[in-house]
Coordinates of N, CA and C in Angstrom, one line a residue:
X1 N -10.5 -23.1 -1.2 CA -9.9 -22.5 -2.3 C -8.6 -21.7 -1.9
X2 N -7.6 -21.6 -2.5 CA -6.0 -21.2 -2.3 C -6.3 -20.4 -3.2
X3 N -6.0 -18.8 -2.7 CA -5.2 -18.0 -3.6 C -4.2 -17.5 -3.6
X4 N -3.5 -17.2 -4.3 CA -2.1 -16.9 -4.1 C -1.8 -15.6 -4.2
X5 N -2.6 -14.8 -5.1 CA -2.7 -13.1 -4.5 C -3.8 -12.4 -4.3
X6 N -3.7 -11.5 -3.3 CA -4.8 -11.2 -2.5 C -5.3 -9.8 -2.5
X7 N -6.3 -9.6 -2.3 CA -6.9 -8.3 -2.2 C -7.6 -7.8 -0.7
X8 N -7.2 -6.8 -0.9 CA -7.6 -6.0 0.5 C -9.1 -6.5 1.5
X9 N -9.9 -7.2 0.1 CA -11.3 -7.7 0.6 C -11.6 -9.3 0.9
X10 N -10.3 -9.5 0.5 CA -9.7 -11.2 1.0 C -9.7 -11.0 2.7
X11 N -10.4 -11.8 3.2 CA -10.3 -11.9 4.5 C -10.5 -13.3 5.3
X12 N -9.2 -14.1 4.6 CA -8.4 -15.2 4.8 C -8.0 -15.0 6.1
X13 N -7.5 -15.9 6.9 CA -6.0 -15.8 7.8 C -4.9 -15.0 7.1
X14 N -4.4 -15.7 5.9 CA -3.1 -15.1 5.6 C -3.1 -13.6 5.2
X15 N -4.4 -12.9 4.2 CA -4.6 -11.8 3.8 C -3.5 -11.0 5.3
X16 N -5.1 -11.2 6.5 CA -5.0 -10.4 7.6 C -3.4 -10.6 8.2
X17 N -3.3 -11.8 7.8 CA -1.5 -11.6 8.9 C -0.8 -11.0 8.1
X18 N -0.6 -11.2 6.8 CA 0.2 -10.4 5.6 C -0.6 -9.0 5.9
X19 N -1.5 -8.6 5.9 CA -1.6 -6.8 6.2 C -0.6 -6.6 7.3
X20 N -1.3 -7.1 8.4 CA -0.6 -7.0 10.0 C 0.8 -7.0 10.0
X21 N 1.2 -8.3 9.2 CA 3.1 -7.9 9.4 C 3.4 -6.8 7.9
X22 N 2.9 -6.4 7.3 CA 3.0 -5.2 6.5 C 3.4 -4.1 7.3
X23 N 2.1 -3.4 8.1 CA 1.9 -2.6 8.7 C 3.1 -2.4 9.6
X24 N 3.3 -3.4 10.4 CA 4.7 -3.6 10.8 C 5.7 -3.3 10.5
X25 N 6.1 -4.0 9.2 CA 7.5 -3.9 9.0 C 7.5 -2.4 8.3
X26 N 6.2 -1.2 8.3 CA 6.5 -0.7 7.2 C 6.1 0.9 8.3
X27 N 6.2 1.1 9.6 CA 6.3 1.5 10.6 C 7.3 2.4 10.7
X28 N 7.7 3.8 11.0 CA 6.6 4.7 10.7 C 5.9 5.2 9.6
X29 N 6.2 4.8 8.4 CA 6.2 5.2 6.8 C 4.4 5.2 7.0
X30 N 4.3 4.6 7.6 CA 2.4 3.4 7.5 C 1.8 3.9 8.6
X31 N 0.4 3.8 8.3 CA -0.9 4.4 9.2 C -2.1 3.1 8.7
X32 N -1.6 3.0 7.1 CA -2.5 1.6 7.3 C -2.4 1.5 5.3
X33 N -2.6 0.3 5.2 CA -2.6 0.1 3.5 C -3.8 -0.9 3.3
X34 N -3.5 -0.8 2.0 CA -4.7 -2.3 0.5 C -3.7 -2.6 0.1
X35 N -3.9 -3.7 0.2 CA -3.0 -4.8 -0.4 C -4.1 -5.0 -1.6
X36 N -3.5 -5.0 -2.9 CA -4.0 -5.7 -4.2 C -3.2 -6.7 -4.5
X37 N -3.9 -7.4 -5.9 CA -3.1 -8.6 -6.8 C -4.1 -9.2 -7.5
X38 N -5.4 -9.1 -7.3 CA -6.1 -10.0 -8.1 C -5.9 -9.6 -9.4
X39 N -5.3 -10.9 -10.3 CA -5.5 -10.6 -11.7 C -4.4 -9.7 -11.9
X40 N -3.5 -9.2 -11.4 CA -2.3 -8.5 -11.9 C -0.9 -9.5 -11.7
X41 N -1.6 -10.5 -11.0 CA 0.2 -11.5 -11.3 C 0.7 -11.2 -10.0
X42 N 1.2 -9.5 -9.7 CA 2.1 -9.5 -8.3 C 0.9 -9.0 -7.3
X43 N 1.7 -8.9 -5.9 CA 0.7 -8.3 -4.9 C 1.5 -6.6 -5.0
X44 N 0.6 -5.8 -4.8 CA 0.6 -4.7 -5.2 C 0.2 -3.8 -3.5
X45 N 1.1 -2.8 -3.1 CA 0.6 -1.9 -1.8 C -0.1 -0.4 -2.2
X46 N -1.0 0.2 -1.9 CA -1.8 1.5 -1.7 C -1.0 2.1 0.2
X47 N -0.1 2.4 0.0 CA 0.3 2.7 1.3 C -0.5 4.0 1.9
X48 N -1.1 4.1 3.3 CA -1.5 5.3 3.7 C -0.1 6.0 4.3
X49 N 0.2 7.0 3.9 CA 1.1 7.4 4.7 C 1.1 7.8 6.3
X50 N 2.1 7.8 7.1 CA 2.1 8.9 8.2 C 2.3 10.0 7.4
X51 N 2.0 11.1 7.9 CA 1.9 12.7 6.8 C 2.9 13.3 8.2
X52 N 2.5 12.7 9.0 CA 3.8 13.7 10.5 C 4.8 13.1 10.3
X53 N 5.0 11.8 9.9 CA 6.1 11.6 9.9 C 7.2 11.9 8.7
X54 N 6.4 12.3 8.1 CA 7.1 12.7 6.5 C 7.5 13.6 6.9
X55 N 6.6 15.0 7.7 CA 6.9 16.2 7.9 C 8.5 16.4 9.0
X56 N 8.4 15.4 9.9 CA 9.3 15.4 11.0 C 10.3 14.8 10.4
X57 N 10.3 14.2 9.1 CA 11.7 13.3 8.8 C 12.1 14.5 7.7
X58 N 11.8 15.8 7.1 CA 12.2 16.0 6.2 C 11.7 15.3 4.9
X59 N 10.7 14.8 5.0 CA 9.9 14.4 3.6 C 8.8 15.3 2.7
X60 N 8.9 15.3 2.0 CA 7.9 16.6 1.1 C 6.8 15.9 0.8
X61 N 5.8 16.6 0.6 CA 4.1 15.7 0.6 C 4.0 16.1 -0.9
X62 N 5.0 16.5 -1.6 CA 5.1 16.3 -2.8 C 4.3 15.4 -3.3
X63 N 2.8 15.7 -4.5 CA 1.9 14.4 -5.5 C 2.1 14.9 -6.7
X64 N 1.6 13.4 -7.7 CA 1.4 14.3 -8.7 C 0.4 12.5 -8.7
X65 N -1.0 13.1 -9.2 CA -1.7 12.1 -9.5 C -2.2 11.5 -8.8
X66 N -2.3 11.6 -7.5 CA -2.7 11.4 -6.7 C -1.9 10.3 -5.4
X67 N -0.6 10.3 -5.9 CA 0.8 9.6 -5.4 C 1.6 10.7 -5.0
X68 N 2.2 10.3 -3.5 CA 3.0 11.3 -2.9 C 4.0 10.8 -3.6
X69 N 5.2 11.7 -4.1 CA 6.7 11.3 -5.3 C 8.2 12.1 -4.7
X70 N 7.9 12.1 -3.1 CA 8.9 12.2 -2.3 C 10.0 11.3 -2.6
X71 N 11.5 11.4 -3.5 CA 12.2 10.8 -3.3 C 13.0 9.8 -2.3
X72 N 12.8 10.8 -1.2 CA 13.4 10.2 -0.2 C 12.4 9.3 0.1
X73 N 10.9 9.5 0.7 CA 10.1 8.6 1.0 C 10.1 7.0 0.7
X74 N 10.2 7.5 -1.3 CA 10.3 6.2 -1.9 C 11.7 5.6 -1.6
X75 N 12.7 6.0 -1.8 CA 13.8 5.3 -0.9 C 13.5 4.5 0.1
X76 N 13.2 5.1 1.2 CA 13.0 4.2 2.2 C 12.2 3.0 2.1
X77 N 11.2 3.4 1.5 CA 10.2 2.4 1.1 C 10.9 1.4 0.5
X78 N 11.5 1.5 -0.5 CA 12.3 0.6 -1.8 C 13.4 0.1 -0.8
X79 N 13.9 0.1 -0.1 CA 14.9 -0.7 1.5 C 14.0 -1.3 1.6
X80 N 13.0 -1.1 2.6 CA 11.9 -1.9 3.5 C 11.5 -3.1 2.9
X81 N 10.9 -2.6 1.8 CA 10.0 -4.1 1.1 C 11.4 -4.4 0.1
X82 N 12.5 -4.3 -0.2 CA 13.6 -5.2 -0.4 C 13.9 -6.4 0.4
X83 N 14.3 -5.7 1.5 CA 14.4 -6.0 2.8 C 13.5 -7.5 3.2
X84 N 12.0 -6.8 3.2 CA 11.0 -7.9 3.3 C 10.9 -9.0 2.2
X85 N 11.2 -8.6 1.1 CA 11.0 -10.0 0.1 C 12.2 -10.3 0.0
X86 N 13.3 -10.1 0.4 CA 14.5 -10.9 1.1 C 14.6 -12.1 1.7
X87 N 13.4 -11.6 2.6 CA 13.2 -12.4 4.1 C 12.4 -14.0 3.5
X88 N 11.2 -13.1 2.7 CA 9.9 -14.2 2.3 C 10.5 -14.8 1.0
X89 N 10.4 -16.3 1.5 CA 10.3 -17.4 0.4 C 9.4 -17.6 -0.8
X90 N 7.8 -17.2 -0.2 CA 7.3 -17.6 -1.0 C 6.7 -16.9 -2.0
X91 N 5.6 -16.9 -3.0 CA 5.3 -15.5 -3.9 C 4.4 -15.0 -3.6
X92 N 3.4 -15.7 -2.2 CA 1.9 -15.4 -1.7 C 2.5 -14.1 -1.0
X93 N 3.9 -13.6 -0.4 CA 3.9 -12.6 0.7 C 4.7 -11.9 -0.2
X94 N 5.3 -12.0 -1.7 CA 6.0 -10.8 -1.7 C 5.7 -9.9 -3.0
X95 N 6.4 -8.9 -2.1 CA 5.7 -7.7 -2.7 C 6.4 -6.9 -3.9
X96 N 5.3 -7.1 -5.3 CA 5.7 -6.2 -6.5 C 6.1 -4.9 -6.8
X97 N 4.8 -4.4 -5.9 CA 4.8 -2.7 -6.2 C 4.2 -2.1 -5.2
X98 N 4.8 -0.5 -5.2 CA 4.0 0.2 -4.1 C 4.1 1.2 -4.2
X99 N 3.3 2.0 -3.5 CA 2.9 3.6 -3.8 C 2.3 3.9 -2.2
X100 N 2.3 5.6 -2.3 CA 1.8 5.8 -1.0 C 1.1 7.0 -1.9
X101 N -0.7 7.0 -1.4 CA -1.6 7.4 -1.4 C -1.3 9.3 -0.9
X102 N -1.8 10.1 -1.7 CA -1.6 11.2 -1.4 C -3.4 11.9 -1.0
X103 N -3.6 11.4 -1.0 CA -4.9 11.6 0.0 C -5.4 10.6 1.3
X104 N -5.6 11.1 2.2 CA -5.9 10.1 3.2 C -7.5 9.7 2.6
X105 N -7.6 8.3 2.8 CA -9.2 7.7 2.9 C -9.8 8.6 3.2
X106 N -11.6 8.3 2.7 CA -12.6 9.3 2.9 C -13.9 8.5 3.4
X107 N -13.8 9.2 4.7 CA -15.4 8.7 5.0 C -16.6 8.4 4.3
X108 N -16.8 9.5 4.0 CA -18.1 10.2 3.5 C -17.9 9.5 2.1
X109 N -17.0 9.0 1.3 CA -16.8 8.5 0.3 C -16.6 6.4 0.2
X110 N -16.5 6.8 1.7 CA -17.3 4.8 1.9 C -16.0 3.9 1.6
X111 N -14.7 4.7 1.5 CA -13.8 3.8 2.2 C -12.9 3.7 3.2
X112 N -13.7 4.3 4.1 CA -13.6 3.9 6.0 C -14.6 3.1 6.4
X113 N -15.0 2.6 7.4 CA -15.8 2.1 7.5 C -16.3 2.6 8.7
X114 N -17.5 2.5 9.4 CA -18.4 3.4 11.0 C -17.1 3.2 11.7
X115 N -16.4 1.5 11.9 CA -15.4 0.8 13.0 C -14.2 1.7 12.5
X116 N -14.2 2.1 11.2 CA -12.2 2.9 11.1 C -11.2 2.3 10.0
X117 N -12.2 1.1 9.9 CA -11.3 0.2 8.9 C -11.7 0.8 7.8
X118 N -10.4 0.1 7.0 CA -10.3 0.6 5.5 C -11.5 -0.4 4.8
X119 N -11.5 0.2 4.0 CA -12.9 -0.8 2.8 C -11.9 -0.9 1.7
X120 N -10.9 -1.5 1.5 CA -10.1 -1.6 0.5 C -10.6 -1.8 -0.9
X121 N -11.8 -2.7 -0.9 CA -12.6 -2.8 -2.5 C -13.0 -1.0 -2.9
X122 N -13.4 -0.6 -2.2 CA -14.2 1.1 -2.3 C -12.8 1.5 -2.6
X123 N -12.2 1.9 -1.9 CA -10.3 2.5 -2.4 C -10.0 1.8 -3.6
X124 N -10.2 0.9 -4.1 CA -9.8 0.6 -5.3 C -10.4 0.9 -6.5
X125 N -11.8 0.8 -6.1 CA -12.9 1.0 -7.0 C -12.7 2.5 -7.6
X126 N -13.1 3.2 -6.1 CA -12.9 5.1 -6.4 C -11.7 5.7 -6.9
X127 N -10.1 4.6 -6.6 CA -9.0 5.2 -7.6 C -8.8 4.3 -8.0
X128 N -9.5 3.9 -9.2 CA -9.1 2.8 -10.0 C -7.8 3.5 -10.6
X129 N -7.9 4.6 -11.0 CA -6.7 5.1 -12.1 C -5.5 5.5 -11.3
X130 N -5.2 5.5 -10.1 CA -4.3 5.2 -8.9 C -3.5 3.4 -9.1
X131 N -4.8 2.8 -8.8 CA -4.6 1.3 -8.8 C -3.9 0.9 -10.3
X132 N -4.1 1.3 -11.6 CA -3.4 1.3 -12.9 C -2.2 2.1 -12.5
X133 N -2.2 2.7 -12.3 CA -0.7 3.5 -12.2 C 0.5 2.7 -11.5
X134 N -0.5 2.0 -10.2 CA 0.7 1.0 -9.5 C 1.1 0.3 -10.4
X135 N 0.3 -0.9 -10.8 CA 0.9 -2.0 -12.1 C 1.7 -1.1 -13.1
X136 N 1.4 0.3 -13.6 CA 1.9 0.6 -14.8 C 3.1 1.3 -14.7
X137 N 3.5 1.9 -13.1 CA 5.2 1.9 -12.8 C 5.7 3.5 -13.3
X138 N 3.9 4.5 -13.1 CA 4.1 5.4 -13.4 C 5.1 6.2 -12.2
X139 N 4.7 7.4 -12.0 CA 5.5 8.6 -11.2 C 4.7 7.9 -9.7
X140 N 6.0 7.7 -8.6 CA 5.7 7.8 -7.4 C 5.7 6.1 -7.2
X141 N 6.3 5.4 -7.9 CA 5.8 3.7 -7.8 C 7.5 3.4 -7.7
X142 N 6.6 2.2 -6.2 CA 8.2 1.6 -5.9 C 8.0 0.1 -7.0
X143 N 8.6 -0.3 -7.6 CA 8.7 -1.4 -8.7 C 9.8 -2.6 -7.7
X144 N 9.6 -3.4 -7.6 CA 10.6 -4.8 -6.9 C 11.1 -5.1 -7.9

């Protein structure tokens, strides 16, 4: 079965290389993300931030809602994934929306995992009203 947008619990080839060159191209902004899309049309990012590197770049940890709404941050971000759906041809790799998470993941709340990994269904589940905010292009959302 082909899907064409993917969720963080998709663990295809393509999912995992699409996180991997994510994380990459989105270096030092990134510590690690969920990729969404099921059922929303676009692929959608939950970015974890670096929080030192915000600090060291002059970035404010500025939230409201549970979205960091650091101007500058979003700037850079809004280059980056321009940048990247520039590059990509197709609609499986490019990216709609994105946000960076104002809380780091939570253990004890089951989406980390024992190994470190993210549990991206659990992150979506527990801020569902995070995850609506992306699609809905509230405060702190980069929109493509």
């Amino acid at each position: 079965m082909t899907r064409n947008l993917l969720d963080s619990e998709d663990s295809s080839p393509h999912a995992t290389v699409l996180h991997e060159a994510m994380l990459g191209w989105l270096t030092p902004l990134a510590v690690d993300l969920v990729i969404s899309g099921g059922g929303r049309g676009e692929i959608g990012l939950m970015i974890v931030p670096d929080r030192e590197v915000f600090v060291q770049n002059g970035m404010s940890l500025d939230e409201a809602g549970g979205v960091m709404i650091c101007a500058r941050a979003l700037a850079a971000l809004r280059e980056r994934l321009t940048d990247w759906n520039a590059a990509e041809r197709g609609a499986s790799c490019r990216i709609g929306v994105a946000l960076f998470l104002a809380e780091p993941p939570q253990l004890n709340e089951g989406e980390v995992t024992a190994k470190g990994d993210l549990n991206g269904r659990k992150i979506m589940e527990r801020r569902a009203d995070i995850l609506d905010a992306l699609y809905e292009g509230r405060a702190g959302v980069v929109r493509l």
